[in-house]
Tab-separated table of N, CA and C in Angstrom:
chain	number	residue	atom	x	y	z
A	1	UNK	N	0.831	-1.189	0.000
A	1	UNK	CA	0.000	0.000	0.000
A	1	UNK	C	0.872	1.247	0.000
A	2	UNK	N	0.218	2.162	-0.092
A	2	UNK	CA	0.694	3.720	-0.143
A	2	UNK	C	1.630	3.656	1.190
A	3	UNK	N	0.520	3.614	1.995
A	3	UNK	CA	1.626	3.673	3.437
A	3	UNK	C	2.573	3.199	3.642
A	4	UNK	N	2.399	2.375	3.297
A	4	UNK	CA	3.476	1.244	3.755
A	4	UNK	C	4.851	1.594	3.077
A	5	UNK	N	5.109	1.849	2.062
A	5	UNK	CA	5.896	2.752	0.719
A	5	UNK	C	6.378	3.818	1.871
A	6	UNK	N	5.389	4.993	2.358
A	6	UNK	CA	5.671	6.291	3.268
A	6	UNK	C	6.301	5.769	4.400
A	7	UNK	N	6.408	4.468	5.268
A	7	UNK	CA	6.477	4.063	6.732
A	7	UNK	C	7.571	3.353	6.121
A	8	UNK	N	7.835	2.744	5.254
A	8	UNK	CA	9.609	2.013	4.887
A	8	UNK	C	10.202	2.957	4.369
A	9	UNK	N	11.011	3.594	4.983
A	9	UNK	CA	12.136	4.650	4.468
A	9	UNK	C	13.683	3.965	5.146
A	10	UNK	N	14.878	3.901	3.987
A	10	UNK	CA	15.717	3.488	4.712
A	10	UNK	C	16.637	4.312	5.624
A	11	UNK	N	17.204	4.039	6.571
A	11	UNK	CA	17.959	4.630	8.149
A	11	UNK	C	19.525	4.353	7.685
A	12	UNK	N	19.946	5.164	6.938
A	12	UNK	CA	21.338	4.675	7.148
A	12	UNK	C	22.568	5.804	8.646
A	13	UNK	N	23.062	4.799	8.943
A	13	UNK	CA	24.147	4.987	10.294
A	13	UNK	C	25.677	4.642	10.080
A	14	UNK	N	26.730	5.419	9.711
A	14	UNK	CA	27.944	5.557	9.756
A	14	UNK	C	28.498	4.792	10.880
A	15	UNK	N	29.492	4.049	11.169
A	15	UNK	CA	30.250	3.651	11.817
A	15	UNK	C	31.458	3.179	11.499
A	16	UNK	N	32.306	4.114	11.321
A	16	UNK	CA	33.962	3.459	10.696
A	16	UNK	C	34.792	2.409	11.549
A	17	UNK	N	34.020	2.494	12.975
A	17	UNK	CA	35.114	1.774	13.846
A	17	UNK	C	34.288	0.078	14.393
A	18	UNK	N	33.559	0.000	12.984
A	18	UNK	CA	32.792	-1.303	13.359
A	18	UNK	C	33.182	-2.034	12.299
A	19	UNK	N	33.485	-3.580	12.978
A	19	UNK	CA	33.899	-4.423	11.089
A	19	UNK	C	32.819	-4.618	10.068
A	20	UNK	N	32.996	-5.046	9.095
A	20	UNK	CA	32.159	-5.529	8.172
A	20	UNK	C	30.895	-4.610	7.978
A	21	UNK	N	31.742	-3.063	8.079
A	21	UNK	CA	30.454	-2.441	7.234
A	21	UNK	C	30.927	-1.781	6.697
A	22	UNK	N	30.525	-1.259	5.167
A	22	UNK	CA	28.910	-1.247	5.808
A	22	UNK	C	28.214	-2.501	5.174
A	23	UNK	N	26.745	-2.443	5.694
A	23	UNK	CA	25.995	-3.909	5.538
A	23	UNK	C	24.803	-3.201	5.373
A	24	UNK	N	24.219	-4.313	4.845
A	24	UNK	CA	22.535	-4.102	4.429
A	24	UNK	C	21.451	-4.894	5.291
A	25	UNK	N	20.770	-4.196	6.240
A	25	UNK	CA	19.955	-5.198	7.233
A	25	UNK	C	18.132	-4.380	7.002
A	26	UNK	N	17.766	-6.019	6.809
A	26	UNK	CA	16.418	-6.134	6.314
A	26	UNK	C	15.217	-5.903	7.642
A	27	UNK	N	16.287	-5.924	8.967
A	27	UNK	CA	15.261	-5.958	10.141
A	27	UNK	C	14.737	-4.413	10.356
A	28	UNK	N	13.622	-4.209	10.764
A	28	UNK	CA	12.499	-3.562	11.235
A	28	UNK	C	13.331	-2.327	12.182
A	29	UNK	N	13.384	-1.233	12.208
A	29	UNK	CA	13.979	-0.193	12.898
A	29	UNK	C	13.088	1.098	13.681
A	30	UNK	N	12.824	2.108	14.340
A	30	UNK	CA	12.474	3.063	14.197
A	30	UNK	C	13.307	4.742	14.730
A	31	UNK	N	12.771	5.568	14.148
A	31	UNK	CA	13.431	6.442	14.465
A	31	UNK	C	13.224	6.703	16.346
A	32	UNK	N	13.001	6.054	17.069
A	32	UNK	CA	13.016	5.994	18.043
A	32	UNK	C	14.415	5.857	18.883
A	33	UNK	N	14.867	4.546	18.038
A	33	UNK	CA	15.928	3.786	18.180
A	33	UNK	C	17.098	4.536	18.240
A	34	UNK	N	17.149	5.754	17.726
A	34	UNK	CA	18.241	6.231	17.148
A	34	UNK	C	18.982	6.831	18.724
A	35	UNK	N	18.372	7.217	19.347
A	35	UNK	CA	18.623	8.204	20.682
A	35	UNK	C	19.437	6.818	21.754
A	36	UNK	N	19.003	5.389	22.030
A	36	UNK	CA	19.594	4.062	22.540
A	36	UNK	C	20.837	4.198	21.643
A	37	UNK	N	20.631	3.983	20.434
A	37	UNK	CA	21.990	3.332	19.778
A	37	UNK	C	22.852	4.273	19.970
A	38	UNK	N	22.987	5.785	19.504
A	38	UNK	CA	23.800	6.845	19.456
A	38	UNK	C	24.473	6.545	21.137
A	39	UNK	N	23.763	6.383	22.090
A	39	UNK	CA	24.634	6.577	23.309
A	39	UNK	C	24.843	5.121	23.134
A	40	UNK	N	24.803	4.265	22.957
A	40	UNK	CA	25.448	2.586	22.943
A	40	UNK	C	26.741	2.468	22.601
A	41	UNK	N	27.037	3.104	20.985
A	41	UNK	CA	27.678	3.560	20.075
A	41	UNK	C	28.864	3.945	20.641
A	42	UNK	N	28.727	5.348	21.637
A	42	UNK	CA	29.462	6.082	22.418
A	42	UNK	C	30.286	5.809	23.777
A	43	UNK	N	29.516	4.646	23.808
A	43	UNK	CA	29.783	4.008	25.253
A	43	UNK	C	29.046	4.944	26.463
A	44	UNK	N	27.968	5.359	26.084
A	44	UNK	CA	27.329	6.263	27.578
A	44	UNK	C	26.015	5.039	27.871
A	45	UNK	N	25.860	5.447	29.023
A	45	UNK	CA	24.927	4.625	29.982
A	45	UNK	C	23.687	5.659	29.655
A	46	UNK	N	22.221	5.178	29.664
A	46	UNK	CA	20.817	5.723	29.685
A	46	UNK	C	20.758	6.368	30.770
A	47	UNK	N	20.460	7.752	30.960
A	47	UNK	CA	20.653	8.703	31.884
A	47	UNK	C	19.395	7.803	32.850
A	48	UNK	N	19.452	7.699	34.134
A	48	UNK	CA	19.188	7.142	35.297
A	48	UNK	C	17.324	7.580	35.975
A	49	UNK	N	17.229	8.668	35.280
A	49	UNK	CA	15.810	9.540	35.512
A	49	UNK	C	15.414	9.546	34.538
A	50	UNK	N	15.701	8.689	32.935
A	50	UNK	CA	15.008	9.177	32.082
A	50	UNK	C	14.322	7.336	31.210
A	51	UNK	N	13.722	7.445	32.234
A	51	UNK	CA	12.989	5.934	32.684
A	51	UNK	C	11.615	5.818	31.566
A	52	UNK	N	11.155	6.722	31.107
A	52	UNK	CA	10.349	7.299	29.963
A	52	UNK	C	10.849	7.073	28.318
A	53	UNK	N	12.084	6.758	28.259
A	53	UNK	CA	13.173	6.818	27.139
A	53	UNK	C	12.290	4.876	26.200
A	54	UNK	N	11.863	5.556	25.183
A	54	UNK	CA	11.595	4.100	24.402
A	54	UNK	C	12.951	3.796	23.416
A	55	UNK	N	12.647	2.850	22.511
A	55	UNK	CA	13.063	2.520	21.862
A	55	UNK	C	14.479	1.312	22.259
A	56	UNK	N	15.251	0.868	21.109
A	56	UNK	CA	16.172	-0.192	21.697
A	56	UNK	C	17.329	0.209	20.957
A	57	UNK	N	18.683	-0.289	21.653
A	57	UNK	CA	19.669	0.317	20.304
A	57	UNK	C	20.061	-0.640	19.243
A	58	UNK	N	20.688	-0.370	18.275
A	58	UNK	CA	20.595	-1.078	17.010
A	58	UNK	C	22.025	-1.851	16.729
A	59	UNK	N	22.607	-1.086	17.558
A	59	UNK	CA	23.940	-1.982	17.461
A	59	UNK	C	24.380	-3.514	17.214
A	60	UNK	N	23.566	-4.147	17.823
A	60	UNK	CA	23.362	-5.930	17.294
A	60	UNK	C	23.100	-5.836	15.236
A	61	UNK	N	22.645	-4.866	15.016
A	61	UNK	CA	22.657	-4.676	14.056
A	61	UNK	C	23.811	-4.300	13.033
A	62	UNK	N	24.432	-3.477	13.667
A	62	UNK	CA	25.698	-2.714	13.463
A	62	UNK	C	26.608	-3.701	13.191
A	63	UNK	N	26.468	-4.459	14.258
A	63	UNK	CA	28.107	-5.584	14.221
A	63	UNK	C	27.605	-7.068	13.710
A	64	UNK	N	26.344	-6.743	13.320
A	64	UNK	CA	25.933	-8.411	12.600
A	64	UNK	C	25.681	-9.560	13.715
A	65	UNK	N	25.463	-9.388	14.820
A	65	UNK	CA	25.327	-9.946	15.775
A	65	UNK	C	23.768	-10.936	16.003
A	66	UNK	N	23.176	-9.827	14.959
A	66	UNK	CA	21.429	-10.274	15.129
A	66	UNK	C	20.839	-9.732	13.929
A	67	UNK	N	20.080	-10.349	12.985
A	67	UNK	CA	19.638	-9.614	11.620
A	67	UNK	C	18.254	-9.058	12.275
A	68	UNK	N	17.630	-9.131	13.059
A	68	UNK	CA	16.335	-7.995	13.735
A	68	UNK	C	16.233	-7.682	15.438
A	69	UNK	N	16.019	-6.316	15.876
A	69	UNK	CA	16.073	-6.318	17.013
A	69	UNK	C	14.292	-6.291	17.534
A	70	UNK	N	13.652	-6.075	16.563
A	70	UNK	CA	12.092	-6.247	17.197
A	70	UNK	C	11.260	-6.667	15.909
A	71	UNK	N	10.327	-7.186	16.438
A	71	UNK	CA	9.233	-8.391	15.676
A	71	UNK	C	8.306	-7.164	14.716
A	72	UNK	N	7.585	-5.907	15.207
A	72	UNK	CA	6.732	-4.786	14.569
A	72	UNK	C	7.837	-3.216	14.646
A	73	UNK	N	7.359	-2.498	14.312
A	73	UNK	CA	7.323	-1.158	13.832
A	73	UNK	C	5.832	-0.447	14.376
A	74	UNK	N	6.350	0.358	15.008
A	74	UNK	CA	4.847	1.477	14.747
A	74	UNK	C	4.795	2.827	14.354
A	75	UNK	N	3.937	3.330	13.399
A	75	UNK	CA	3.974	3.909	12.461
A	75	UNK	C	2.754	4.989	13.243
A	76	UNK	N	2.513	6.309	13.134
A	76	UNK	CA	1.882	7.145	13.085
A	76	UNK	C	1.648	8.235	12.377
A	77	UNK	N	0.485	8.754	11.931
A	77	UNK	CA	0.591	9.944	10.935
A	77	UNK	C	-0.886	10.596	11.046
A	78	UNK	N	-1.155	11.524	11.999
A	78	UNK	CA	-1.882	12.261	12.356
A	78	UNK	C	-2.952	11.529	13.683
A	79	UNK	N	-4.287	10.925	12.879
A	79	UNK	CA	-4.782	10.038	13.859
A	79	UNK	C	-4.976	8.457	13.186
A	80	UNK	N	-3.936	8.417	12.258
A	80	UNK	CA	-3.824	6.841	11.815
A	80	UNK	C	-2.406	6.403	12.743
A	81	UNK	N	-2.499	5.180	12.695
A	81	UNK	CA	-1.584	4.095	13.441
A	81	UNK	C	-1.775	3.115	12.897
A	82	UNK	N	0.028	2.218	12.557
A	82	UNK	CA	-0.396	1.271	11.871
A	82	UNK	C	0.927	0.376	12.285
A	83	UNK	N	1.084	-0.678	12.396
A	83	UNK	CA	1.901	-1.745	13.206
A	83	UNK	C	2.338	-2.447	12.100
A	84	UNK	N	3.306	-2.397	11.457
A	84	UNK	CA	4.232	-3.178	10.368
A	84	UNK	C	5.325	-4.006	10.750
A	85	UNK	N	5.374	-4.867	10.088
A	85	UNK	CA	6.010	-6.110	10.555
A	85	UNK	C	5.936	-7.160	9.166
A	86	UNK	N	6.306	-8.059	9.948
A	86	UNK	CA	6.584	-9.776	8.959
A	86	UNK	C	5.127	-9.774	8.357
A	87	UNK	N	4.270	-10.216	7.336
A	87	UNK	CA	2.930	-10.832	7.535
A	87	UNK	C	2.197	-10.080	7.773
A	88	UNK	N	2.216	-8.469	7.826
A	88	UNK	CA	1.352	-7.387	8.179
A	88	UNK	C	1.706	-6.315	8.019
């Protein structure tokens, strides 16, 4: 569908000091993610009060460790919502 076209956009992430990239990974991401991985990346710890913080970091991704870090995606765009994934 249309959406679905608008909600798959690809995320590309620089990392010179990681092997074997760059690489092409088919698993499910969101811009959520980006704020976990960037401090993962860096070696900083999730600030301690900010317990509210979603998303996961992507790094298993980064180093080929894991070809997906989550099963859906969720997608929003005004008052639609839509959960993309494998089969859906």
């Amino acid at each position: 569908t249309l959406w679905e076209l608008s909600a798959r956009v690809p995320l590309i992430i620089r990392c010179p000091w990681i092997e074997n990239s760059p690489r092409r990974v088919k698993g499910l991401v969101e811009l959520v993610d980006i704020y976990r991985t960037v401090l993962d990346l860096v070696g900083l710890e999730l600030p301690k009060d900010d317990w509210q913080i979603d998303g996961v970091s992507l790094r298993p991704l980064l180093e080929g460790t894991k070809d997906k870090v989550k099963d859906v995606a969720l997608s929003e765009e005004f008052l639609t919502i839509a959960l993309l994934g494998e089969g859906f």
